[in-house]
Short mmCIF file of C-alpha atoms in Angstrom, two decimals:
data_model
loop_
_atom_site.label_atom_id
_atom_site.label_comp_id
_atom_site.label_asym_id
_atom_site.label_seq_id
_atom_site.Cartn_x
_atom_site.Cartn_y
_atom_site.Cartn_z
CA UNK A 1 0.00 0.00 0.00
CA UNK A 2 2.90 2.35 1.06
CA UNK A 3 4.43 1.48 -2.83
CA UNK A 4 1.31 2.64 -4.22
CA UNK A 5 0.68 5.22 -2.41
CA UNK A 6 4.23 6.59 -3.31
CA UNK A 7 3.31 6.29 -6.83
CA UNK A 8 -0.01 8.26 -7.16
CA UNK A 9 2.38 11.08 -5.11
CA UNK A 10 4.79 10.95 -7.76
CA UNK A 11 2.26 10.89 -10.85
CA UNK A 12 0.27 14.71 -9.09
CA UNK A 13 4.16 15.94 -9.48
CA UNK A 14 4.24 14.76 -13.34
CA UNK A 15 3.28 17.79 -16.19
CA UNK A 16 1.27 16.48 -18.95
CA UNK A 17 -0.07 18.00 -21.89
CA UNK A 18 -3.67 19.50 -21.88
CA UNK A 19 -5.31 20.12 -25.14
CA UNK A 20 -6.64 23.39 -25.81
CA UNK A 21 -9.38 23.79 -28.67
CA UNK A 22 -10.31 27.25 -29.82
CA UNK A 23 -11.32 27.73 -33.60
CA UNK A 24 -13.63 30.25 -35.84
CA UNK A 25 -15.63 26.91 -35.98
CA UNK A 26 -15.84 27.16 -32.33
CA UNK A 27 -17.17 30.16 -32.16
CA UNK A 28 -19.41 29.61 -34.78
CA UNK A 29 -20.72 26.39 -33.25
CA UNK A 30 -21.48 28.37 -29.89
CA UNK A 31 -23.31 31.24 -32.16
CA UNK A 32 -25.72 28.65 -33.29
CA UNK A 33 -26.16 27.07 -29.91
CA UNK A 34 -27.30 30.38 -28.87
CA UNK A 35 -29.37 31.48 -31.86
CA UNK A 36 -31.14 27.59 -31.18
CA UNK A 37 -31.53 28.67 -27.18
CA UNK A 38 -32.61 32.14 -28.24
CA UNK A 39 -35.63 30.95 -30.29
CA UNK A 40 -36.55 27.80 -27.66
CA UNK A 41 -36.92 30.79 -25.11
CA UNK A 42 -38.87 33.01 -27.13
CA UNK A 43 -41.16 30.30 -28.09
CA UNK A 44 -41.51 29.08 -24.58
CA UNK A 45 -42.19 32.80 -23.58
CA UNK A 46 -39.08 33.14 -21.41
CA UNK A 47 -36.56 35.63 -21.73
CA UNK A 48 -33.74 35.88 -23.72
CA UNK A 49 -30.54 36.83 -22.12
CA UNK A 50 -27.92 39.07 -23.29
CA UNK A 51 -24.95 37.40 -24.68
CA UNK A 52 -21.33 38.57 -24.88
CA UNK A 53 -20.60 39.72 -28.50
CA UNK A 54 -17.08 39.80 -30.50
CA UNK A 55 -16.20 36.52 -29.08
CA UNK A 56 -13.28 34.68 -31.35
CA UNK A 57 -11.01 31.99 -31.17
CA UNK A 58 -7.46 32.38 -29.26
CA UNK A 59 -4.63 33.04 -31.23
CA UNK A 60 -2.37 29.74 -31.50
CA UNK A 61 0.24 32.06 -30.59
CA UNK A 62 -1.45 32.33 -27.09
CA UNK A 63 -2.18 28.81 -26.69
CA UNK A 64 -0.64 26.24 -28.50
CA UNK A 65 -2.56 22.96 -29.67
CA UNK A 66 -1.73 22.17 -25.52
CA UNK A 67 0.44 22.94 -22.64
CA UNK A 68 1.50 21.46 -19.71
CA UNK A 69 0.71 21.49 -16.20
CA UNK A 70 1.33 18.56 -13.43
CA UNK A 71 -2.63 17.15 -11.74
CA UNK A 72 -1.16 18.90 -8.35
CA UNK A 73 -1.06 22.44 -10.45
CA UNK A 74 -4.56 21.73 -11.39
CA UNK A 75 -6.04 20.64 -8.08
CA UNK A 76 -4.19 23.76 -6.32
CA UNK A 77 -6.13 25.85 -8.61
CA UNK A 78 -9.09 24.10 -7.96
CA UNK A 79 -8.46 24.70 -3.98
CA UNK A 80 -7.56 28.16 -4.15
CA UNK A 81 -11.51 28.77 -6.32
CA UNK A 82 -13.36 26.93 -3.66
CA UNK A 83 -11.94 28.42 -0.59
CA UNK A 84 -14.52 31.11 -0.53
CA UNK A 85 -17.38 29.40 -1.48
CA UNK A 86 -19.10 27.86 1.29
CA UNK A 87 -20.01 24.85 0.08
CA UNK A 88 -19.11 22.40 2.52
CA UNK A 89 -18.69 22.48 7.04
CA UNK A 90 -15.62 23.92 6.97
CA UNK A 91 -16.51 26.94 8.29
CA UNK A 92 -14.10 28.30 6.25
CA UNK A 93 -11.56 26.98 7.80
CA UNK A 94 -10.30 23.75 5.17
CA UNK A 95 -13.20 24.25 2.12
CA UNK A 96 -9.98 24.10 -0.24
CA UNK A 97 -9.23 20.80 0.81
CA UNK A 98 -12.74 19.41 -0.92
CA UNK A 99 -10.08 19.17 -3.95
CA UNK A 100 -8.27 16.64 -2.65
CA UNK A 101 -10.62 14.25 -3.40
CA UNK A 102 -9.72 14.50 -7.11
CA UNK A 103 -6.24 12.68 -6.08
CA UNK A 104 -6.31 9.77 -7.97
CA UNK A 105 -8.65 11.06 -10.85
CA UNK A 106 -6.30 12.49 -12.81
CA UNK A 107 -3.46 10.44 -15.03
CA UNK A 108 -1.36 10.37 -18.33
CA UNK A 109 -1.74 8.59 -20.80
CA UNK A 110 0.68 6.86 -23.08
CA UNK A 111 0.63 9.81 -25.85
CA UNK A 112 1.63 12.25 -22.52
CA UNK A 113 -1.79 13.88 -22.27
CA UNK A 114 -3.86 14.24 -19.04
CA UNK A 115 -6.73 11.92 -18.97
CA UNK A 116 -9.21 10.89 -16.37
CA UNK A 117 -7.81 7.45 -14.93
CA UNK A 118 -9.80 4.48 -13.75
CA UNK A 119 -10.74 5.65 -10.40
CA UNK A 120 -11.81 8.82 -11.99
CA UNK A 121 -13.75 7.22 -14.87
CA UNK A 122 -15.62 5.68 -12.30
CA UNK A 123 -17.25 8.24 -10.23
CA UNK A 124 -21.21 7.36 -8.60
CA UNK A 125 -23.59 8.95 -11.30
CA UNK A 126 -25.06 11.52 -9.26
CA UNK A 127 -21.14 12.25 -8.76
CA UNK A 128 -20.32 13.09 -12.14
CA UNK A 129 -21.70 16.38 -12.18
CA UNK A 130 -19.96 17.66 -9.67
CA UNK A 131 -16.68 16.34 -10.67
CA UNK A 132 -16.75 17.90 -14.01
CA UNK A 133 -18.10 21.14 -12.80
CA UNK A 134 -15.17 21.36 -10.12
CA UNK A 135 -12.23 19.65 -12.53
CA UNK A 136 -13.64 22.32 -14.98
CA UNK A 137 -12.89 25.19 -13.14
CA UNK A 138 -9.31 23.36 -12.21
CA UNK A 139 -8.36 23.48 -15.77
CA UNK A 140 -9.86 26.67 -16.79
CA UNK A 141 -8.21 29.09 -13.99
CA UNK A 142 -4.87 27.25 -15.09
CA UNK A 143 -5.48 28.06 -18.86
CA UNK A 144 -7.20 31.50 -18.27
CA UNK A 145 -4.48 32.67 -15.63
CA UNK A 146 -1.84 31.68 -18.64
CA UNK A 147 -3.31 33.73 -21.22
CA UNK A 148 -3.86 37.05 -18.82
CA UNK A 149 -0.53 36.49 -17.86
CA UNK A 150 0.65 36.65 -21.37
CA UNK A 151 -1.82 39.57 -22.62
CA UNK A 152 -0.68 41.95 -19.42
CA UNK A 153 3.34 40.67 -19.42
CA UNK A 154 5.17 41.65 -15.68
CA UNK A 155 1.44 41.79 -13.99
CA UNK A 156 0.99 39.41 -11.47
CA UNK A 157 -2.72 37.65 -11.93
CA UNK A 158 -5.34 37.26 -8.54
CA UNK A 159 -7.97 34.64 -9.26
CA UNK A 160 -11.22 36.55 -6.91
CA UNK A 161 -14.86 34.54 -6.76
CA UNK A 162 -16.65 36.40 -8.44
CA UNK A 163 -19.47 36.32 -6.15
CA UNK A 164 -17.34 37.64 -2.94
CA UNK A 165 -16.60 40.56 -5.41
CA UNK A 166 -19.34 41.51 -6.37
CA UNK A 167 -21.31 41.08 -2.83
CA UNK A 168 -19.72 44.25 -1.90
CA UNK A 169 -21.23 46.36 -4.10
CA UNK A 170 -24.60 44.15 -5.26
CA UNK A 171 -26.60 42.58 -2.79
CA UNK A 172 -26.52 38.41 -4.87
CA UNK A 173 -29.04 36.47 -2.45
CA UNK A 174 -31.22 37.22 0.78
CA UNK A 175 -33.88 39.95 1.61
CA UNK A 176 -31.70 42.88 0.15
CA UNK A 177 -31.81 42.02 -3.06
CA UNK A 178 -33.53 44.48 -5.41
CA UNK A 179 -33.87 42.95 -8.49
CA UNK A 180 -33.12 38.82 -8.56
CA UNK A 181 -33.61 39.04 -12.08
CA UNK A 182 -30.78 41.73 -12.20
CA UNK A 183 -28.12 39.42 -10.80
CA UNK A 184 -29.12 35.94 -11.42
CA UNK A 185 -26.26 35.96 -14.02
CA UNK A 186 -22.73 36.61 -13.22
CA UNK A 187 -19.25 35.62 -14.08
CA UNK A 188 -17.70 32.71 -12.11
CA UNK A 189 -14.23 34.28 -11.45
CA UNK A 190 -12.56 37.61 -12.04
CA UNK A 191 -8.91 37.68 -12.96
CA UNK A 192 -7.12 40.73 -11.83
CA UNK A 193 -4.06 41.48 -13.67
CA UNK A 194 -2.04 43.99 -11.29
CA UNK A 195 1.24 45.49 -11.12
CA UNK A 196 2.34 48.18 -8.13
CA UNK A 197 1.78 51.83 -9.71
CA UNK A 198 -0.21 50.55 -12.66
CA UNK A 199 -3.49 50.26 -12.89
CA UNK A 200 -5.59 47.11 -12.70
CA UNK A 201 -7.16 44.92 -15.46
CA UNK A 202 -10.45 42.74 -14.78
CA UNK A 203 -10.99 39.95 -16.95
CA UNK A 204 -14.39 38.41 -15.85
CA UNK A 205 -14.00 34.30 -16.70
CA UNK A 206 -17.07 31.89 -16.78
CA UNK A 207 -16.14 28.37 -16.44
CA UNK A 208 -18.24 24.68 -16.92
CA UNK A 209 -16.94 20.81 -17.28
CA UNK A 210 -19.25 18.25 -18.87
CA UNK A 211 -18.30 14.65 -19.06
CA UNK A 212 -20.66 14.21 -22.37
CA UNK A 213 -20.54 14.94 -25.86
CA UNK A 214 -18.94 17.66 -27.98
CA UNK A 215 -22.26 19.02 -28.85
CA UNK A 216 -23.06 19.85 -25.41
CA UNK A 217 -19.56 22.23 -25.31
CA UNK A 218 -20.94 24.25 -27.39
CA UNK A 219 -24.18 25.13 -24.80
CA UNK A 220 -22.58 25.30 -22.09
CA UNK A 221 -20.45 27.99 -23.96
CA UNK A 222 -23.10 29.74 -25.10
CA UNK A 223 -24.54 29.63 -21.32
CA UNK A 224 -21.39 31.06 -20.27
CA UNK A 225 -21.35 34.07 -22.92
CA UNK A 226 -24.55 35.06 -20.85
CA UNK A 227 -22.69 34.99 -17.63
CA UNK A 228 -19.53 37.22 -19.06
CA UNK A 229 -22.05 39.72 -20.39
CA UNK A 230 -23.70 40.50 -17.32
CA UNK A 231 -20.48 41.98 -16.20
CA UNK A 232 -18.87 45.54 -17.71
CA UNK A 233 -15.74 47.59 -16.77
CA UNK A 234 -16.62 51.27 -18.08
CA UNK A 235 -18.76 51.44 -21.40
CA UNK A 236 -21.11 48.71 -22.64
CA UNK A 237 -19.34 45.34 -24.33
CA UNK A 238 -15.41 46.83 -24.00
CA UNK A 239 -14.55 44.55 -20.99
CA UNK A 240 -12.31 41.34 -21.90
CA UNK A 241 -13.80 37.95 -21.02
CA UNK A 242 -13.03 34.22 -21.47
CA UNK A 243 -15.43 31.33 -21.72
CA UNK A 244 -14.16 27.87 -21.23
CA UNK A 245 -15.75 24.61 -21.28
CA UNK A 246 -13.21 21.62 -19.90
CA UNK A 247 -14.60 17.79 -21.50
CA UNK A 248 -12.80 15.50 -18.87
CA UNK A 249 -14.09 13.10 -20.91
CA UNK A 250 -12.67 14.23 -24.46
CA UNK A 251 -10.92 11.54 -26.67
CA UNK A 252 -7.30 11.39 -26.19
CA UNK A 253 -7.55 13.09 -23.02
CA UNK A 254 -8.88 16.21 -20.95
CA UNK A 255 -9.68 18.96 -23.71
CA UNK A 256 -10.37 22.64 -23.24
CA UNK A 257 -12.38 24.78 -24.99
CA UNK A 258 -12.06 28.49 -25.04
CA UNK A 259 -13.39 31.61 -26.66
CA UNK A 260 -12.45 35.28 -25.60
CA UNK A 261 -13.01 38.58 -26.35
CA UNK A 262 -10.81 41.88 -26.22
CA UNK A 263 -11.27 44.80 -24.40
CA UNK A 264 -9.86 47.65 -21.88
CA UNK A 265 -11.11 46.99 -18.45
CA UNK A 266 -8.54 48.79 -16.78
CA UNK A 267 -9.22 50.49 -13.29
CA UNK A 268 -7.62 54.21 -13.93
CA UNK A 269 -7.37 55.32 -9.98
CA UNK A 270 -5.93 58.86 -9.90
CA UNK A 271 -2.79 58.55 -7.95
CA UNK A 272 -2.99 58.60 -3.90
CA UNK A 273 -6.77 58.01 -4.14
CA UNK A 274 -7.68 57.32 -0.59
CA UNK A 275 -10.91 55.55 -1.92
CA UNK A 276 -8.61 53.17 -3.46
CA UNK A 277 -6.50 51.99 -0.78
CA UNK A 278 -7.10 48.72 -0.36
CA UNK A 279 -5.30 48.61 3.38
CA UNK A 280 -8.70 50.65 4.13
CA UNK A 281 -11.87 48.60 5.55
CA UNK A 282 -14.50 48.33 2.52
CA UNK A 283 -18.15 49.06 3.19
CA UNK A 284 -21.08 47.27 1.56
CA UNK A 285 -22.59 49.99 -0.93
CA UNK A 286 -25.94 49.62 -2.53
CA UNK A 287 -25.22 49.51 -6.28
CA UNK A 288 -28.49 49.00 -8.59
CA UNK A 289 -28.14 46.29 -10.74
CA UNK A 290 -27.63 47.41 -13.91
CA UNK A 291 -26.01 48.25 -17.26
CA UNK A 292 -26.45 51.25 -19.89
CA UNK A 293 -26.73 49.61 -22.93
CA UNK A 294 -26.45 51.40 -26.57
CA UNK A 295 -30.20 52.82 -27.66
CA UNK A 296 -31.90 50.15 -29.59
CA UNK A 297 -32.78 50.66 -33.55
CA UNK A 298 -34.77 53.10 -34.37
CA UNK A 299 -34.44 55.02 -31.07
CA UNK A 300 -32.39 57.95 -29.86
CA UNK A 301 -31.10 57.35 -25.97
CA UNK A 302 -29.80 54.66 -24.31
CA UNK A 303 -31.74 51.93 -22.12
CA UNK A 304 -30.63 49.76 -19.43
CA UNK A 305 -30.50 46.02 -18.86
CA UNK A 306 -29.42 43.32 -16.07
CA UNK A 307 -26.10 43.44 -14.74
CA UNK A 308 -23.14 44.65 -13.23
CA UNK A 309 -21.67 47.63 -14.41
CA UNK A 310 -18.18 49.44 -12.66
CA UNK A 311 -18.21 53.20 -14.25
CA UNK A 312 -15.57 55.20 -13.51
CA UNK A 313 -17.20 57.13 -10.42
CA UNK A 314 -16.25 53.37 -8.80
CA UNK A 315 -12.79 51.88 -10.22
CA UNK A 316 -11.24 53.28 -7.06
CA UNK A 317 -13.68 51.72 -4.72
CA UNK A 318 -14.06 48.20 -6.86
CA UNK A 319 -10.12 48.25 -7.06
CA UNK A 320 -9.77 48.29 -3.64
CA UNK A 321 -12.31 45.58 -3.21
CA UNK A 322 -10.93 43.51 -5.59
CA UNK A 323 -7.64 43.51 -4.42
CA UNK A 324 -9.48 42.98 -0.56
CA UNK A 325 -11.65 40.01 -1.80
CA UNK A 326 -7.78 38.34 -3.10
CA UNK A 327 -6.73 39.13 0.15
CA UNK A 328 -9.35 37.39 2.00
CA UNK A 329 -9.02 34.21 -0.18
CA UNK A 330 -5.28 34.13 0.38
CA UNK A 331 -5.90 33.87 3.77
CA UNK A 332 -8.66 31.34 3.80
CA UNK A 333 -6.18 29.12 2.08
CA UNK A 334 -4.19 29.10 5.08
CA UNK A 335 -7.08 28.17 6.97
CA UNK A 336 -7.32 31.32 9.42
CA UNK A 337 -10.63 32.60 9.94
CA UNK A 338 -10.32 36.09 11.72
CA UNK A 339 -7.28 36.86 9.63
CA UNK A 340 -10.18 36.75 6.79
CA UNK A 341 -12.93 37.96 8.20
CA UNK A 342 -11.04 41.33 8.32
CA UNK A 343 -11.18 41.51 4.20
CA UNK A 344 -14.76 41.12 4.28
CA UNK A 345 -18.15 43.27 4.27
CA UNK A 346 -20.70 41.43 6.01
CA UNK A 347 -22.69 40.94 3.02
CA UNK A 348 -19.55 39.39 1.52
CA UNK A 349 -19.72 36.35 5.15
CA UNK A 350 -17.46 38.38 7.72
CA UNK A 351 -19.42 36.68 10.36
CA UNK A 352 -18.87 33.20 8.32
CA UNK A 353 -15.23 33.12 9.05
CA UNK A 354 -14.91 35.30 12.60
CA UNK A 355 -14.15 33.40 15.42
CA UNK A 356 -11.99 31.00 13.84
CA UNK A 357 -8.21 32.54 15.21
CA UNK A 358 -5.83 30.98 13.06
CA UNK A 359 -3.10 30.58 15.37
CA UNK A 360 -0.16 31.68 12.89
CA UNK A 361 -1.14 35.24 13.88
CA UNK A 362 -0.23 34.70 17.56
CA UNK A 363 2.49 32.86 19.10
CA UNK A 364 2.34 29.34 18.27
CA UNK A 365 1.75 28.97 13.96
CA UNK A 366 -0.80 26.33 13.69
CA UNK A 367 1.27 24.78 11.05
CA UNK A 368 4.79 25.70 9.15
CA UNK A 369 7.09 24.29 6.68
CA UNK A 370 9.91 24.87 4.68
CA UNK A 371 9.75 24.13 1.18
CA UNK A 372 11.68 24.79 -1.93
CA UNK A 373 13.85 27.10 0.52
CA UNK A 374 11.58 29.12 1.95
CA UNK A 375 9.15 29.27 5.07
CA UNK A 376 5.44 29.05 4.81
CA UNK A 377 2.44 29.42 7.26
CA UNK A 378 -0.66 27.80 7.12
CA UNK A 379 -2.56 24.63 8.32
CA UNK A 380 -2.31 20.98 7.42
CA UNK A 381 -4.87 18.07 6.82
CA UNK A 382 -3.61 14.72 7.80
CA UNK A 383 -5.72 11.52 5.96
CA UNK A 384 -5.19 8.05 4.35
CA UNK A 385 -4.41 7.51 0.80
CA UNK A 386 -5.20 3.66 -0.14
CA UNK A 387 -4.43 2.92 3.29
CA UNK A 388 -1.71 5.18 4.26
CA UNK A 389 -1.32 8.31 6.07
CA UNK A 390 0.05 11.42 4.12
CA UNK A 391 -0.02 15.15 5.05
CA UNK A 392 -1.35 17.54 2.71
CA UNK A 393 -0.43 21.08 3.69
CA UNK A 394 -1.34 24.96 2.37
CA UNK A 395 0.06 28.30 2.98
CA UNK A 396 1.50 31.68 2.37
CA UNK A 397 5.24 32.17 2.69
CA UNK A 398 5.96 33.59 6.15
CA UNK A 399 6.79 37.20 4.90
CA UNK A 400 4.03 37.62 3.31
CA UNK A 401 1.81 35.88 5.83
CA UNK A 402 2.90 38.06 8.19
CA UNK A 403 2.07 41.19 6.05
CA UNK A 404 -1.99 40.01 4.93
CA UNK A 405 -2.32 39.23 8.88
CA UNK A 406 -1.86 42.79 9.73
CA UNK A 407 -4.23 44.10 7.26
CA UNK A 408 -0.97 45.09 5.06
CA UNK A 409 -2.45 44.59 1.52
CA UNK A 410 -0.72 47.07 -0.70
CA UNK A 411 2.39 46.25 1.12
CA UNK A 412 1.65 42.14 0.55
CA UNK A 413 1.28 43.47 -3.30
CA UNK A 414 4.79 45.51 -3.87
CA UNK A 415 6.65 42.73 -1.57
CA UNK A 416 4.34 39.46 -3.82
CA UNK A 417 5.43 41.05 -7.42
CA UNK A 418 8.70 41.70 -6.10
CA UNK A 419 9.12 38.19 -4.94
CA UNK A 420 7.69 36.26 -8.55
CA UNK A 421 10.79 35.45 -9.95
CA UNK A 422 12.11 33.65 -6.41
CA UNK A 423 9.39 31.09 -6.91
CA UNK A 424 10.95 30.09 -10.01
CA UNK A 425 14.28 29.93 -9.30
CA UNK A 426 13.08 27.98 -5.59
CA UNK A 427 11.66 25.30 -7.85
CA UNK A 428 14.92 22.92 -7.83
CA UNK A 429 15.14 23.08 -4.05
CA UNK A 430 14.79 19.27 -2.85
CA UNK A 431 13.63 19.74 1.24
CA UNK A 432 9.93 18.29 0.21
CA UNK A 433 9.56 14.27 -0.78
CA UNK A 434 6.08 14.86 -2.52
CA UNK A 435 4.32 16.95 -5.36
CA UNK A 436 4.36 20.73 -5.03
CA UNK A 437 2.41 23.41 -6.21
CA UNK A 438 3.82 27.42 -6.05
CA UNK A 439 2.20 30.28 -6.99
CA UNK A 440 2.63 33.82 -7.82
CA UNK A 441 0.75 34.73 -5.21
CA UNK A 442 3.09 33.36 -2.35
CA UNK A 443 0.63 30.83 -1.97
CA UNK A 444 1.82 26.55 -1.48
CA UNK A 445 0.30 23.17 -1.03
CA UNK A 446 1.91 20.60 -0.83
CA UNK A 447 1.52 16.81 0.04
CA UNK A 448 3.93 13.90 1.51
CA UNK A 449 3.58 10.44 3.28
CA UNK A 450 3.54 11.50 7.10
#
């Protein structure tokens, strides 16, 4: 059992290749899966949403045919989107480590691309949904964090939940809402592209898996143009998105499909805007939910529609919430409650995580490692793999920890950026006998036999 278990830790530390599919006959196969929706709704007298326009195919150049990425990279991803979401008992204080369940359903195949593997081929059925909706958010945030990287080159890149973003400004569920229509649809995930003394760039990202057919890819893509549209940096339909649809099931292996448009959603803050601090406590405001839309043909002004629109009068407020909501799920990753609690409103679940003192921020760190050279804080989550015990562990390097604990964003941010390049360099550093996962953001996890 130990033999085996040594092996599935060695295959999470192997990089595979993950194919990436985005084509004009993409797009135009998610055109007509809309245009079919469009007229199902209208003759079923629902509504028909608004849908992202301009979306194309990314360039090759961006992507490649594939890339690689090791199953570790992709379930770290995966940990560091569901931290904030509330899904299981955690209360907050492990909901990352719901991804650790996906440790044997990842493998490579003999043509080196990432494929489910027997155990994960073989899920319960009511199961399956959930483990392509999760594994498809795993692989998109690692594609989509890739190609912001690349568009906004020397910007670090915060994955934020959407949702915890958003609640700060737009009341999502509960008696406050004023219009459930207005926010039903939303983005999953907003990437923030930032760089200290530049402005920041929100690229809203709307995610889905499907274990079926190819045909059903191009649905769940048109499903997702409706979420990216509901979201708008400045003027109508000039905000970058990306829609991705992961088939765990594809032929040959995992596949990804993607579709993106351009745009300028960058957060001009004049410089020294208080409002924009992000080391300052953030407020819930009372945003209607709503976008100004161009005026329809044959009229003269403008009308609204559903959504979430950020005009200018707000980039320094949503700037500093954005870079507050990152905060708060850097911290959650380490498993400390009050040290997140302080990044959010109430609206966003303050009272969700207070109470929970994680103990890094006293005397005693609840747990700490060195790994790849350098000292981390955070918790751990001891469990048996096929019969034997391993550690998984998650953190912040101590520096930084120590920084995000005292409320120190913008100082977390210069010292973070500063810091990127160390990661890389760290990566031959052998102190760690199991797969590792680094990111920009200072953030680890890591797992061993205990």
């Amino acid at each position: 059992m130990r033999k085996l278990t040594e092996n599935i830790l060695t295959d999470l530390a192997k990089p595979w290749h993950v194919q990436v599919h985005s084509t004009r006959a993409l797009a135009g196969a998610v055109a007509d899966a809309a245009a079919k929706d469009n007229k199902l709704r209208r003759a079923e007298g629902r509504d028909v949403p608004r849908r992202k326009t301009g979306l194309t195919a990314i360039p090759a150049s961006d992507t490649g045919l594939s890339f690689r990425v090791t199953p570790w990279e992709v379930l770290h991803a995966l940990g560091r989107a569901l931290v904030l979401g509330r899904q299981g008992a955690g209360r907050g204080l492990a909901e990352h480590w719901g991804s650790l369940k996906y440790c044997q359903a990842l493998e490579g195949s003999s043509g080196q691309y990432m494929s489910l593997s027997p155990e994960g081929l073989n899920p319960r059925r009511h199961y399956k949904t959930v483990q392509s909706s999760e594994l498809g958010k795993g692989f998109a945030l690692v594609l989509a964090e890739r190609l912001v990287r690349k568009q906004y080159p020397g910007h670090a890149v915060s994955v934020i939940d959407a949702d915890i973003a958003l609640q700060a400004g737009w009341a999502l569920v509960g008696k406050d809402v004023q219009d459930r229509d207005g926010v039903r649809l939303r983005p999953d995930f907003l990437l923030e592209a930032w760089k200290p003394g530049e402005p920041s760039k929100i690229v809203p990202v709307a995610c889905r898996g499907t274990h079926g057919k190819t045909p059903y890819v191009h649905t769940q893509l048109a499903g997702a143009a409706a979420q990216v549209e509901a979201f708008h940096v400045g003027p109508w339909d000039k905000t970058p998105s990306l829609i991705i649809s992961s088939e765990v099931l594809g032929q040959g292996g995992v596949i990804i499909n993607a579709l993106q448009a351009r745009g300028d959603s960058a957060l001009h803050v004049e410089p020294g805007d208080p409002t924009a601090d992000a080391d300052t406590e953030l407020r819930d405001e009372n945003i209607y939910p709503e976008v100004q839309l161009p005026p329809e043909k044959g009229e003269d002004k403008p009308h609204r529609g559903n959504g979430f629109q950020v005009l200018p009068e707000h980039y320094a407020w949503f700037r500093r919430a954005a870079a507050r909501a990152g905060a708060a799920g850097i911290m959650a990753f380490t498993g400390g409650g009050n040290p997140t609690a302080q990044y959010l409103t109430k609206r966003q679940g303050r009272e969700y995580f207070e109470g929970f003192v994680h103990s890094g921020t006293g005397i005693v760190q609840d747990a700490e490692q060195v790994i790849r050279g350098t000292r981390f804080l955070g918790t751990d989550h001891v469990f048996r793999l096929n019969g034997t015990r391993v550690e998984a562990f998650s953190g912040v390097a101590e520096e930084l920890f120590l920084l995000l604990a005292e409320g120190k964003v913008e100082q977390y941010r210069r010292k973070a950026h500063a810091l990127r390049a160390k990661w890389l360099s760290d990566r031959g550093a052998r102190d760690w006998d199991g797969p590792v996962s680094l990111r920009e953001d200072g953030s680890v996890m890591a797992m061993r036999l205990l």
